[in-house]
Coordinates of C-alpha atoms in Angstrom, one line a residue:
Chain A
X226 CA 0.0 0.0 0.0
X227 CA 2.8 2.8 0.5
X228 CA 4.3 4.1 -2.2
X229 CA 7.7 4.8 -1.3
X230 CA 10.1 3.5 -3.0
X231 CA 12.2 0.3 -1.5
X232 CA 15.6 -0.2 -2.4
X233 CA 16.3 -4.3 -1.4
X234 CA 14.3 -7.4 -1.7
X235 CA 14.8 -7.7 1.6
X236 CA 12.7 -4.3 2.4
X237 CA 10.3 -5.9 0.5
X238 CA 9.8 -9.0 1.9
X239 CA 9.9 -7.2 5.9
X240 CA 6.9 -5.4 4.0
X241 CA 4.4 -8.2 3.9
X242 CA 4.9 -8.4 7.6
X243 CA 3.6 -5.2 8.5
X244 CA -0.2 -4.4 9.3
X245 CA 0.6 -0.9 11.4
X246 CA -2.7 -0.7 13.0
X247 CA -3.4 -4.4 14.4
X248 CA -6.0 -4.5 16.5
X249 CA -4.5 -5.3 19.9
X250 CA -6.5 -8.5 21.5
X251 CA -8.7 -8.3 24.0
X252 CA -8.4 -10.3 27.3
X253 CA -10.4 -13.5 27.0
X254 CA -13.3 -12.1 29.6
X255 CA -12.7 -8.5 27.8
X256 CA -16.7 -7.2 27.7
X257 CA -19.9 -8.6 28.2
X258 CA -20.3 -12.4 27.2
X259 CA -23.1 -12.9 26.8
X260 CA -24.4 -17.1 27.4
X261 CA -21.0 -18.7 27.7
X262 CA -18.7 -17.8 30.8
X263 CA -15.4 -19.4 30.8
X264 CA -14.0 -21.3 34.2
X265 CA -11.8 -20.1 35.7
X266 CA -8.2 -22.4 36.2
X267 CA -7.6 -24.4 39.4
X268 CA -4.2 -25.2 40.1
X269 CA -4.4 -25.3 43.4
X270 CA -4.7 -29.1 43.4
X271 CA -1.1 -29.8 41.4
X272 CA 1.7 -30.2 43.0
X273 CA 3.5 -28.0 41.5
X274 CA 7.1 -26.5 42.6
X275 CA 7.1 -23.0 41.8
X276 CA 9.7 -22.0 44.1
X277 CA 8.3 -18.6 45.9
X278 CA 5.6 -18.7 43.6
X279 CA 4.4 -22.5 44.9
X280 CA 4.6 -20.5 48.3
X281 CA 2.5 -17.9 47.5
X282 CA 0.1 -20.0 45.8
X283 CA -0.5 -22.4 49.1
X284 CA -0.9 -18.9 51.6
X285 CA -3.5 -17.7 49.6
X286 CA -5.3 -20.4 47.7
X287 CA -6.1 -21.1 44.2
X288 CA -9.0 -18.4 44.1
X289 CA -6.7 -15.3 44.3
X290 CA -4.2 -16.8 41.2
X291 CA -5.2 -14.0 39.4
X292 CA -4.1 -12.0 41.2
X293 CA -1.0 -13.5 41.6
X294 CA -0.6 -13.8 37.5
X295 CA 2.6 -10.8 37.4
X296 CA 4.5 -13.2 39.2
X297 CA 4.5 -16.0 37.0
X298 CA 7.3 -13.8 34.6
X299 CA 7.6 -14.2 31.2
X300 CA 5.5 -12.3 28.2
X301 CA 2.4 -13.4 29.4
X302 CA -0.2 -12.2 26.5
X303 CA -2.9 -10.2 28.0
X304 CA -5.5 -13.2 26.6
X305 CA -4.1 -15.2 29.3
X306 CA -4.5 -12.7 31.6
X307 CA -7.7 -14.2 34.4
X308 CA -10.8 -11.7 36.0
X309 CA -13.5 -10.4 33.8
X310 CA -12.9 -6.5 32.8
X311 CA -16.5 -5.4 32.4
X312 CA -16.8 -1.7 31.1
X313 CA -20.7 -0.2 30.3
X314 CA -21.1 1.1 27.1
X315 CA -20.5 4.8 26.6
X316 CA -24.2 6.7 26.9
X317 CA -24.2 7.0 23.0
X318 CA -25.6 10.0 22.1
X319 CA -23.9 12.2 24.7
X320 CA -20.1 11.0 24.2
X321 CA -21.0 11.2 20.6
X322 CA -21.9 15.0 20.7
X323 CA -18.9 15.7 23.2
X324 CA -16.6 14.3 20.2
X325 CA -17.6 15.4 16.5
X326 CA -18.9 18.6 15.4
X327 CA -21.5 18.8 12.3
X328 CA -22.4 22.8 12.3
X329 CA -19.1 23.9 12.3
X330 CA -19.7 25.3 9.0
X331 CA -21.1 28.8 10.5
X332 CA -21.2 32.2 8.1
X333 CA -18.4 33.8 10.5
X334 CA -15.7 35.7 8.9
X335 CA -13.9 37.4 11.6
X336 CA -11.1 34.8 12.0
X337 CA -7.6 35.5 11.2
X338 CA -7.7 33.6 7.9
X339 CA -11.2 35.3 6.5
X340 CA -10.0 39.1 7.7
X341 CA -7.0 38.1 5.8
X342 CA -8.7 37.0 2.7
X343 CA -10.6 40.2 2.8
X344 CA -7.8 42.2 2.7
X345 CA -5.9 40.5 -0.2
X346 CA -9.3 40.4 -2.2
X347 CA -9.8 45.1 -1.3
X348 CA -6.0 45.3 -2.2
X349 CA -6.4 43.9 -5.3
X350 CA -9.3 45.7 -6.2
X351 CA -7.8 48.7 -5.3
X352 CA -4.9 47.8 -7.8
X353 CA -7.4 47.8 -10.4
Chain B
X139 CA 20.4 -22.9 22.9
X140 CA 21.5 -25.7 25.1
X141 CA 19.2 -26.9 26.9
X142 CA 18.8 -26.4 30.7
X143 CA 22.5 -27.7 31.6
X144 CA 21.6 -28.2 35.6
X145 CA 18.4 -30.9 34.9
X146 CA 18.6 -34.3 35.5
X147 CA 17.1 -36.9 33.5
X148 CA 14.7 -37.4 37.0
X149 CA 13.9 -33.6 36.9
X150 CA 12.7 -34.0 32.9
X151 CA 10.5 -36.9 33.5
X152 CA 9.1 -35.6 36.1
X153 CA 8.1 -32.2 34.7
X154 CA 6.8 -33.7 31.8
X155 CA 4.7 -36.2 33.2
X156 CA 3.1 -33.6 35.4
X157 CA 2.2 -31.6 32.0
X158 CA 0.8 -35.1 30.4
X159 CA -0.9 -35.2 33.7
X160 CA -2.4 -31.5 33.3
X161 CA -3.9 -31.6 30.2
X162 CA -5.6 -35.2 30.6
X163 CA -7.0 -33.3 33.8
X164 CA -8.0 -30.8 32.0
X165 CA -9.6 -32.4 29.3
X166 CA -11.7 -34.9 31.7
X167 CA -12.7 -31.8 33.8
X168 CA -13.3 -29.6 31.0
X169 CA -11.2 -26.8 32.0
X170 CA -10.5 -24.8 29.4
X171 CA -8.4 -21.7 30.7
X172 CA -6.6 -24.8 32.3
X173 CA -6.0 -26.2 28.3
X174 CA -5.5 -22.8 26.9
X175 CA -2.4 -22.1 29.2
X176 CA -1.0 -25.5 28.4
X177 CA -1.2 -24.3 24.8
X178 CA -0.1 -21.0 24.7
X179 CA 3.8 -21.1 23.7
X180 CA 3.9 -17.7 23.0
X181 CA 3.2 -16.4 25.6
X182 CA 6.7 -17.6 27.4
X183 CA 5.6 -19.1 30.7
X184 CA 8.1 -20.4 32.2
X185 CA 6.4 -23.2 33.3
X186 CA 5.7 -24.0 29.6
X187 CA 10.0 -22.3 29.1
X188 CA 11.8 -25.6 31.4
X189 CA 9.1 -27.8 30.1
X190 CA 11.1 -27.7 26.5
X191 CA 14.1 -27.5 28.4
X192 CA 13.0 -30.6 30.4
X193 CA 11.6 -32.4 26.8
X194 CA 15.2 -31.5 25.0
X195 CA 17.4 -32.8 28.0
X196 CA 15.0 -36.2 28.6
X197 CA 14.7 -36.5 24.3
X198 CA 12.1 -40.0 24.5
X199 CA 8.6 -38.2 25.5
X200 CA 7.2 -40.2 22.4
X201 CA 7.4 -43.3 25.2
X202 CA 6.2 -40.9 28.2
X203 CA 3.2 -40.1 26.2
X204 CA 2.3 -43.6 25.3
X205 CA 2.6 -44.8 29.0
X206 CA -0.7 -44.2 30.3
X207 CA -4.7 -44.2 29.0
X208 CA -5.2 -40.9 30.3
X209 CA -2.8 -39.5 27.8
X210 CA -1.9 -41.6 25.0
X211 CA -5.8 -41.0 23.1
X212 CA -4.2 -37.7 22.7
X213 CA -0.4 -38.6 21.5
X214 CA -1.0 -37.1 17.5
X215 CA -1.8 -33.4 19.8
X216 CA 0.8 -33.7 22.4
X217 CA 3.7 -35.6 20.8
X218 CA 3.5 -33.3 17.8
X219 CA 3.0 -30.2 21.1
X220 CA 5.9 -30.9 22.3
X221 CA 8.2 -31.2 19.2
X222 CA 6.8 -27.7 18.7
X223 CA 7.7 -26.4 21.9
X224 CA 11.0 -28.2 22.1
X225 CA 12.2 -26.3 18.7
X226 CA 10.6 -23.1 19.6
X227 CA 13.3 -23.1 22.5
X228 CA 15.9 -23.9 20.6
X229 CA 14.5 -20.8 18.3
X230 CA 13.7 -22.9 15.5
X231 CA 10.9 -21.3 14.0
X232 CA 9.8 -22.8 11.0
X233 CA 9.9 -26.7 12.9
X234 CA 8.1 -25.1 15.6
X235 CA 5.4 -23.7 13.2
X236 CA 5.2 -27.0 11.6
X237 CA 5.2 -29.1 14.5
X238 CA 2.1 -26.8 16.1
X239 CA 0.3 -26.8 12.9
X240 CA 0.1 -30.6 13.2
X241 CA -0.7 -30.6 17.0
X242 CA -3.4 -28.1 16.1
X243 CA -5.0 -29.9 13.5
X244 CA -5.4 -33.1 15.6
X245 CA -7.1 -30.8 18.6
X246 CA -9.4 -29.9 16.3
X247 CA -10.3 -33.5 15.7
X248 CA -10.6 -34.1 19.2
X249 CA -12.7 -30.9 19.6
X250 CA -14.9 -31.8 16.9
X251 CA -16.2 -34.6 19.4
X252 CA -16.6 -32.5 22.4
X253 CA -20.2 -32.2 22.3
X254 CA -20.8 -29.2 24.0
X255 CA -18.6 -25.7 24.0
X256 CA -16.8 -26.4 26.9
X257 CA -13.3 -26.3 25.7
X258 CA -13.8 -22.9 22.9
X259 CA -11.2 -20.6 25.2
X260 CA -8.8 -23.2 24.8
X261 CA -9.2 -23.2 21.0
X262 CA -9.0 -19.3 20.8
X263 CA -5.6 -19.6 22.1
X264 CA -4.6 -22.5 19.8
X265 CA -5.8 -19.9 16.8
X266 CA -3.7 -17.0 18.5
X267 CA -1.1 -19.3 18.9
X268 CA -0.8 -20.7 15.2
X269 CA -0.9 -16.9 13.6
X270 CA 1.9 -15.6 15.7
X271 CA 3.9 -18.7 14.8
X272 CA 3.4 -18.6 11.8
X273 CA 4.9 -15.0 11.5
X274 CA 7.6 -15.9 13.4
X275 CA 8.2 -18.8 11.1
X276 CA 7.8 -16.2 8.1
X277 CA 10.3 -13.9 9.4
X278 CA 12.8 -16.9 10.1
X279 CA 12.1 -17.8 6.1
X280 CA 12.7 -14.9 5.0
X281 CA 15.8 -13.5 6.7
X282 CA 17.3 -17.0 5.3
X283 CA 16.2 -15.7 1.6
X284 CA 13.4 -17.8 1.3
X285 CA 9.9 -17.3 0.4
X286 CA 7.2 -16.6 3.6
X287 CA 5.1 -19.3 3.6
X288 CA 3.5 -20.1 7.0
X289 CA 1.2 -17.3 7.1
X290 CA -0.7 -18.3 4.5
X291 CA -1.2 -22.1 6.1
X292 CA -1.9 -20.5 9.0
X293 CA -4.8 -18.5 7.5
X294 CA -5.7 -22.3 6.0
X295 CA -5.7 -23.6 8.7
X296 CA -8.2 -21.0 10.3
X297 CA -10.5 -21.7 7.6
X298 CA -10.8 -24.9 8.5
X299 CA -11.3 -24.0 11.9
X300 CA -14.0 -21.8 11.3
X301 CA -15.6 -24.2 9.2
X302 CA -15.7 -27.1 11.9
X303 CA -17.4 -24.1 13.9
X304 CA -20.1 -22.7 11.8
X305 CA -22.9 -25.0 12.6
X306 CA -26.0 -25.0 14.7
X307 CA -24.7 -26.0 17.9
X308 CA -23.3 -23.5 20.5
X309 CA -19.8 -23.7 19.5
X310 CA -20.8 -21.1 16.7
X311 CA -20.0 -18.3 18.8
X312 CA -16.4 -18.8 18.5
X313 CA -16.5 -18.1 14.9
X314 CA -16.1 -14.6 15.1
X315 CA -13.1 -14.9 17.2
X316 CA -11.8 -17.4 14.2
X317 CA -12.7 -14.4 11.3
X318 CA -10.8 -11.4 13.4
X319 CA -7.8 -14.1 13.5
X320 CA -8.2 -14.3 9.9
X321 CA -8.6 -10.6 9.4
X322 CA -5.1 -10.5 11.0
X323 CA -4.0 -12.8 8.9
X324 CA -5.2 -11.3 6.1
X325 CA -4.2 -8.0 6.4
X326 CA -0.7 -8.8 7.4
X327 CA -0.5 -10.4 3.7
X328 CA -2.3 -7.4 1.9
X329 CA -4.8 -10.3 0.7
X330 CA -7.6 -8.3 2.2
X331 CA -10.0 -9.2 -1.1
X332 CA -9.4 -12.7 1.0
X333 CA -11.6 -11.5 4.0
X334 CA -15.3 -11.1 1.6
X335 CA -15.9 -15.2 1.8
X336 CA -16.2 -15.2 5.6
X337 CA -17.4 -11.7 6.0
X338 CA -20.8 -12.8 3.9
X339 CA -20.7 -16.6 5.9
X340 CA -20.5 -13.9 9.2
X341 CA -23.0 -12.0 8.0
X342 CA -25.6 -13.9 6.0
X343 CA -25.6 -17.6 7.2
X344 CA -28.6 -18.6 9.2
X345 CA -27.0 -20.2 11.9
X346 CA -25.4 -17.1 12.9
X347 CA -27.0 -14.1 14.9
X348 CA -24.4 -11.4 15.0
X349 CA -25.8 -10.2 18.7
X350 CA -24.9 -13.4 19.9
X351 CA -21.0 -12.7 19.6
X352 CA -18.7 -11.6 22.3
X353 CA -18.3 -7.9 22.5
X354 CA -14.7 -7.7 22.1
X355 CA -15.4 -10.2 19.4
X356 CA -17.6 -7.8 17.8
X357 CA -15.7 -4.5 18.1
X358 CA -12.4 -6.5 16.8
X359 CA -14.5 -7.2 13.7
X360 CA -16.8 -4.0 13.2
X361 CA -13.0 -2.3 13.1
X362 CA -11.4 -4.4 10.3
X363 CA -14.8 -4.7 8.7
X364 CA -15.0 -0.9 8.5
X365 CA -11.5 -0.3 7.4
X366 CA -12.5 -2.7 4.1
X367 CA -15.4 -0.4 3.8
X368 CA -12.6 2.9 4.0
X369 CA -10.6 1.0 1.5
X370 CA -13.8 0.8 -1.0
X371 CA -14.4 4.0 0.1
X372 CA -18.1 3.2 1.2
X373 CA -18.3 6.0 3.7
X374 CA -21.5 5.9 4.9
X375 CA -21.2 1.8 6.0
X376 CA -17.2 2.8 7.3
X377 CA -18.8 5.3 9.3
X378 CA -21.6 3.0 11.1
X379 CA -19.0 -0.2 11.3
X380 CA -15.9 2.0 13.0
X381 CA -18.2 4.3 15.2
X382 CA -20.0 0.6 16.5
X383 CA -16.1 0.1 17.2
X384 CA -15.8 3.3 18.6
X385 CA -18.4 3.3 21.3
X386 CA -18.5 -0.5 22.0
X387 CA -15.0 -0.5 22.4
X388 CA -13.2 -0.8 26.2
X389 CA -12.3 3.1 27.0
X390 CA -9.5 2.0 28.3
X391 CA -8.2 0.5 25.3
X392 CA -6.5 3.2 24.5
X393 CA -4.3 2.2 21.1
X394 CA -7.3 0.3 19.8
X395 CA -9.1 3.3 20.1
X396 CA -6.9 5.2 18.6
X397 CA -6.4 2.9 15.5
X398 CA -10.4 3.1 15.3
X399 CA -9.9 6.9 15.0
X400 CA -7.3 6.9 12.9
X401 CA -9.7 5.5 10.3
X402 CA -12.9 7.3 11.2
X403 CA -11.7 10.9 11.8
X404 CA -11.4 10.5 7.5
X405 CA -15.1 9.0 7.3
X406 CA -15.9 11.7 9.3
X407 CA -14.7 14.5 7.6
X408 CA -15.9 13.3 4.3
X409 CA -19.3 13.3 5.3
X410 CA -18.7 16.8 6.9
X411 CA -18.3 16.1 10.3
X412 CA -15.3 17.3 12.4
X413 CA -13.3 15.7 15.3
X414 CA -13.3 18.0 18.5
X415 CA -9.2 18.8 18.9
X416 CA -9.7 17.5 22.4
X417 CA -10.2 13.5 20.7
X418 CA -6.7 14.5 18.6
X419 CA -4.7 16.0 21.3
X420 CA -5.9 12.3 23.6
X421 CA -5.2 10.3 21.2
X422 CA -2.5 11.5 19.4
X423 CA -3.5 12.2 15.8
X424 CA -2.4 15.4 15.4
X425 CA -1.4 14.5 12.1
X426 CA -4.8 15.9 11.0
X427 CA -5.1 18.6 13.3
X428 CA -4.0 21.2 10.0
X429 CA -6.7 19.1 8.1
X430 CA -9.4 19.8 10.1
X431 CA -8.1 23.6 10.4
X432 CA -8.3 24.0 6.5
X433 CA -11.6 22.4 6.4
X434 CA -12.6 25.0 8.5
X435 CA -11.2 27.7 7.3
X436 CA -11.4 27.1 3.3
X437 CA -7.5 27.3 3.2
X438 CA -6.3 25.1 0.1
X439 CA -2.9 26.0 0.9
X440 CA -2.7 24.5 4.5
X441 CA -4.7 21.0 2.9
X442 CA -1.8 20.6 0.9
X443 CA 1.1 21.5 3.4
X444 CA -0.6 18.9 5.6
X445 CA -1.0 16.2 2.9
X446 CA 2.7 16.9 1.9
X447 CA 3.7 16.9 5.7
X448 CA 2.3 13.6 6.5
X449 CA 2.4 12.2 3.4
X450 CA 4.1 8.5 4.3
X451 CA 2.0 8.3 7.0
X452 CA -1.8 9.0 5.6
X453 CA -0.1 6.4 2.2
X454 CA 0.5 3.9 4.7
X455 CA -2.8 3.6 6.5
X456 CA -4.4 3.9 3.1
X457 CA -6.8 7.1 4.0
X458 CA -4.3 9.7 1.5
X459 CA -6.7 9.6 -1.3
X460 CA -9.8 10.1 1.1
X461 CA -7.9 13.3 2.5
X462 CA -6.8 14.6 -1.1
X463 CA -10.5 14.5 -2.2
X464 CA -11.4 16.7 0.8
X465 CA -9.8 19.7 -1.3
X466 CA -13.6 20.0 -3.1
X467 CA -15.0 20.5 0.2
X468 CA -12.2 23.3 1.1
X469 CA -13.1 24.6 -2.2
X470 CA -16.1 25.0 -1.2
X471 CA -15.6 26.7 2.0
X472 CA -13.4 29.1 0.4
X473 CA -15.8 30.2 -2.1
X474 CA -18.7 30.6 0.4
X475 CA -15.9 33.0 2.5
X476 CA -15.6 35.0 -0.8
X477 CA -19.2 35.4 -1.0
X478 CA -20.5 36.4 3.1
X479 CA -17.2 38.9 2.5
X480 CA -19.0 39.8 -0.8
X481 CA -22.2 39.8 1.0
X482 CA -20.5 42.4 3.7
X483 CA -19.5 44.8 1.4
X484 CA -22.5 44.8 -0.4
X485 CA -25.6 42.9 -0.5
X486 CA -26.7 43.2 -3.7
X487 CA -24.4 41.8 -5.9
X488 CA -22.9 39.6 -4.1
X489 CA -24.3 36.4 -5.2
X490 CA -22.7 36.6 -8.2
X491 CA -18.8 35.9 -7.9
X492 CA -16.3 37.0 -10.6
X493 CA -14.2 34.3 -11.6
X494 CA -11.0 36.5 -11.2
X495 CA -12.1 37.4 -7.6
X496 CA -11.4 33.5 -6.9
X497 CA -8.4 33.8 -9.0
X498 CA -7.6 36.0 -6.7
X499 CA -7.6 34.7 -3.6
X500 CA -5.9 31.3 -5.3
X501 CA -3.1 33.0 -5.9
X502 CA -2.7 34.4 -2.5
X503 CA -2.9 30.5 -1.5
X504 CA -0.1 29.8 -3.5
X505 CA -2.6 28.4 -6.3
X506 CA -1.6 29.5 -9.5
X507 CA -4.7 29.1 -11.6
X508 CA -6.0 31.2 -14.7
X509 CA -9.6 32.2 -15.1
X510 CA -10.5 29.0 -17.0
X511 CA -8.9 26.3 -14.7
X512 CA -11.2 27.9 -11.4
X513 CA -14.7 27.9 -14.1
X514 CA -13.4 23.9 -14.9
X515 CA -13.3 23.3 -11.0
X516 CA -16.7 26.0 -10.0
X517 CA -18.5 23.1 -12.5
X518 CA -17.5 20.6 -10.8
X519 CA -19.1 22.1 -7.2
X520 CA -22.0 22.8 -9.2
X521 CA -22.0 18.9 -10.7
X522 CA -21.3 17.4 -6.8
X523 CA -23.8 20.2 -5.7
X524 CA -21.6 21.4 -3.0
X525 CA -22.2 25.2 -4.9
X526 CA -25.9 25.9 -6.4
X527 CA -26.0 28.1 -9.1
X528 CA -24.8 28.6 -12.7
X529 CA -22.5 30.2 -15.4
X530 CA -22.5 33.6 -17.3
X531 CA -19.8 32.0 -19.3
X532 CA -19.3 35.3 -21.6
X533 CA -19.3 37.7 -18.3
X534 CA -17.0 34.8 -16.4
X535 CA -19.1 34.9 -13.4
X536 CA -20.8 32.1 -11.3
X537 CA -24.8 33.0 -10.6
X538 CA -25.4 31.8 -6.9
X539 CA -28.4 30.3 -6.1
X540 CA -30.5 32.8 -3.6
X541 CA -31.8 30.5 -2.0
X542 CA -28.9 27.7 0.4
X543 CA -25.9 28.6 -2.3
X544 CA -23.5 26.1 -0.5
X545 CA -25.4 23.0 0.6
X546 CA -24.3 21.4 3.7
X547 CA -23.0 17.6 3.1
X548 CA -25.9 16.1 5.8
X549 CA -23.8 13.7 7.1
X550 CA -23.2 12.1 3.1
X551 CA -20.4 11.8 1.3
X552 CA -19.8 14.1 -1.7
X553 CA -20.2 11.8 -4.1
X554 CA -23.4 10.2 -3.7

């Protein structure tokens, strides 16, 4: 889709790779679900050695490993990522109105730009 | 990458029979976030990190696997698993893709006899999972000089997917998580005229009721949906798919809503409607900020210097051409200036506009134009009706209507 102009094959091919505005992914519980909820994981009853993590995990219990999901390192993608995020949808006609404008297009000339205009359009006239 | 130098042969066994053990568990419990993390090599767990490291140093799991019931029914997913996860370690991408590919196809046979939906989260993550392998795998390919490849079997594979999901029962509600992975796929490899066979399966199949859907499900595919509609330059349907995206969209998912902006804010303005500078300045798209300004203002001369500025960037997302046909609109604006200054001076004559007066103020916006270049462009506002009125060709003057000379746009796009 650009235009520019690549010098290497290699350019090219890193090309096909590129979608600049992926859509990030949403947690697995992102939203409203509507009829299917997923479970959420028990491992409290493997016996697992996580080190200070296994530790952790037997003080508090298996229900709170959400909250205990930093911990477990790595790049964990944010659709493992445990706990519904709920969020209400905006009130639609209000956010809507607080973020475009459709009368904008008003008769008033007394901005910088129009004064401006109306002088180079006397000035010329004058020169006639 | 060696693997882990300080495990013994015990150590391996052991960790791998307690993963055989997790997913049987899973499986007989039906616990799918369970299955999902035991599937998700990406993602760089170390649990999942010293399993490979445990499946390189021990080097037989093919036997492991085979040594009880609970597990072996399932030795085409997890032999073929953890081949893929040993290579990934060893950061061989294009065995790891392959290796996964064939793990994932025998899950799906599996899932195909799982009656009920039970195990869907855990089959989101193996689509996730098989994309962003399969660009991995691509980028290995082709910094070696050879052809990407793995992409496009991934998207294959995903058809497949959704196929084994588009039926009556309630696993059909995964299939729109299965079309935005596609989308990706898709638009990663420019193939976008790919996406039309499962947009109209999505959209017009019987078994499928959009409402039905996720949420996130549905904003993800009311975005890429709308950009295809930007792209075919359908503005009205690009305005009702990306503002769905827009207000059904988390708030505070930020650089998605930015990315849904970034396509809308040029619906938007080809319909006539402006973006408050607040929305730019928050999300950071002040690349149109001198867009919007010459809309408002009529000023040709700061369209261009704002096309030219951020040239590469409006080319890339694809939305230049929408932006350069805005100038008709500035046109437009600019004329209707000329006029209520006309109309200032003196009421009476000014609905009609000399040609030269436009000339004019052209020039002063670094147009260069002669008399017969502005009557070839004050026909075509007349044609798209953005100007009512007509020509006294001899007298080079336009006629304004009296009556609305410079018809609003009404929330529709010029050309229509």
């Amino acid at each position: 889709m650009a235009a520019e102009p690549k010098a290497v094959t290699e350019d090219a091919k890193i090309d096909l790779f590129e979608d600049d505005d992926e859509f990030e992914e949403f947690e697995i519980n992102e939203g409203r679900y509507g009829r299917y909820r997923p479970r959420r994981p028990d491992f409290g009853r493997v016996g697992v050695d996580f080190g200070r993590i296994g530790a952790e995990l037997s003080r508090v219990g298996p229900n709170r490993i959400y909250s205990l999901i930093p911990y477990l390192g790595g790049n964990t993608p944010s659709h493992i990522k445990l706990g519904p995020t709920e969020w209400e949808d905006k009130e639609e006609g209000k956010e809507v109105t607080q973020q475009w404008e459709d009368d904008w297009d008003d008769d008033d000339v007394n901005d910088d730009f129009s004064l401006h205009l109306r002088r180079e359009l006397e000035n010329n006239t004058e020169k006639n | 990458m060696a693997a882990y130098p300080g495990m013994s042969m015990g150590e391996a066994h052991r960790r791998i029979t307690e993963y055989l053990n997790r997913f049987s568990d899973a499986v007989s419990n039906q616990d799918a976030a369970s299955l999902r993390f035991l599937l998700s090599l990406s993602s760089n767990s170390p649990f999942l990190l010293s399993l490979a490291d445990a499946l390189n140093t021990f080097q037989d799991s093919g036997r492991l696997i085979k040594h009880s019931d609970h597990y072996s029914q399932f030795s085409d997913i997890l032999f073929n698993l953890f081949r893929s996860l040993q290579t990934y370690r060893l950061g061989n991408l294009f065995d790891s893709y392959q290796a996964f590919e064939k793990s994932a196809n025998a899950f799906i046979q599996e899932f195909r006899n799982w009656e009920s939906a039970w195990a869907l989260e855990a089959l989101y993550a193996l689509a996730y999972e098989i994309r962003v392998l399969a660009e991995r795998a691509d980028r290995e390919l082709a910094s070696n000089g050879k052809s990407p490849e793995k992409l496009k079997a991934a998207g294959s594979f995903l058809m497949k997917v959704f196929g084994v999901l588009a039926g009556k029962g309630p696993k059909r509600v995964g299939a729109l998580y299965v079309t935005c992975q596609l989308f990706k796929v898709y638009f990663k490899l420019g193939t976008v005229h790919l996406c039309r066979s499962v947009i109209r399966s999505i959209e017009t199949a019987r078994i499928f009721d959009f409402e039905e859907f996720p949420k996130r499900d549905k904003v993800t595919y009311m975005y890429y949906t709308g950009r295809l509609e930007v792209f075919n330059e359908n503005f009205p349907a690009a305005d009702n798919k990306l503002s769905y995206a827009l207000t059904h969209c988390n708030p505070r998912r930020e650089a998605n809503i930015r990315m849904i902006l970034k396509y809308l804010i040029p619906v938007k303005l080809s319909i006539g409607i402006l973006p408050k500078d607040w929305l730019l300045e928050k999300y950071n798209l002040v690349e149109y900020r001198d867009v919007v300004q010459a809309l408002r203002r009529g000023d040709l001369r700061l369209l261009r210097h704002a096309l030219q500025e951020h040239e590469d960037r409006f080319l890339r997302s694809g939305v230049f051409l929408v932006l350069e046909k805005l100038e008709l609109q500035v046109y437009q604006r600019l004329v209707k200036k000329i006029y209520i200054i006309q109309k200032q001076k003196d009421p009476t004559k000014a609905h009609q506009v000399k040609l030269e007066v436009i000339v004019k103020a052209l020039k002063w916006l670094e147009m260069d134009m002669d008399v017969d270049e502005v009557e070839c462009i004050m026909s075509i506002l007349i044609y798209k009706n953005l100007v009512k009125g007509y020509f006294a060709h001899k007298s080079k003057v336009v006629v304004l209507s009296k009556q609305d000379p410079f018809p609003k746009l009404n929330g529709k796009p010029v050309n229509s």
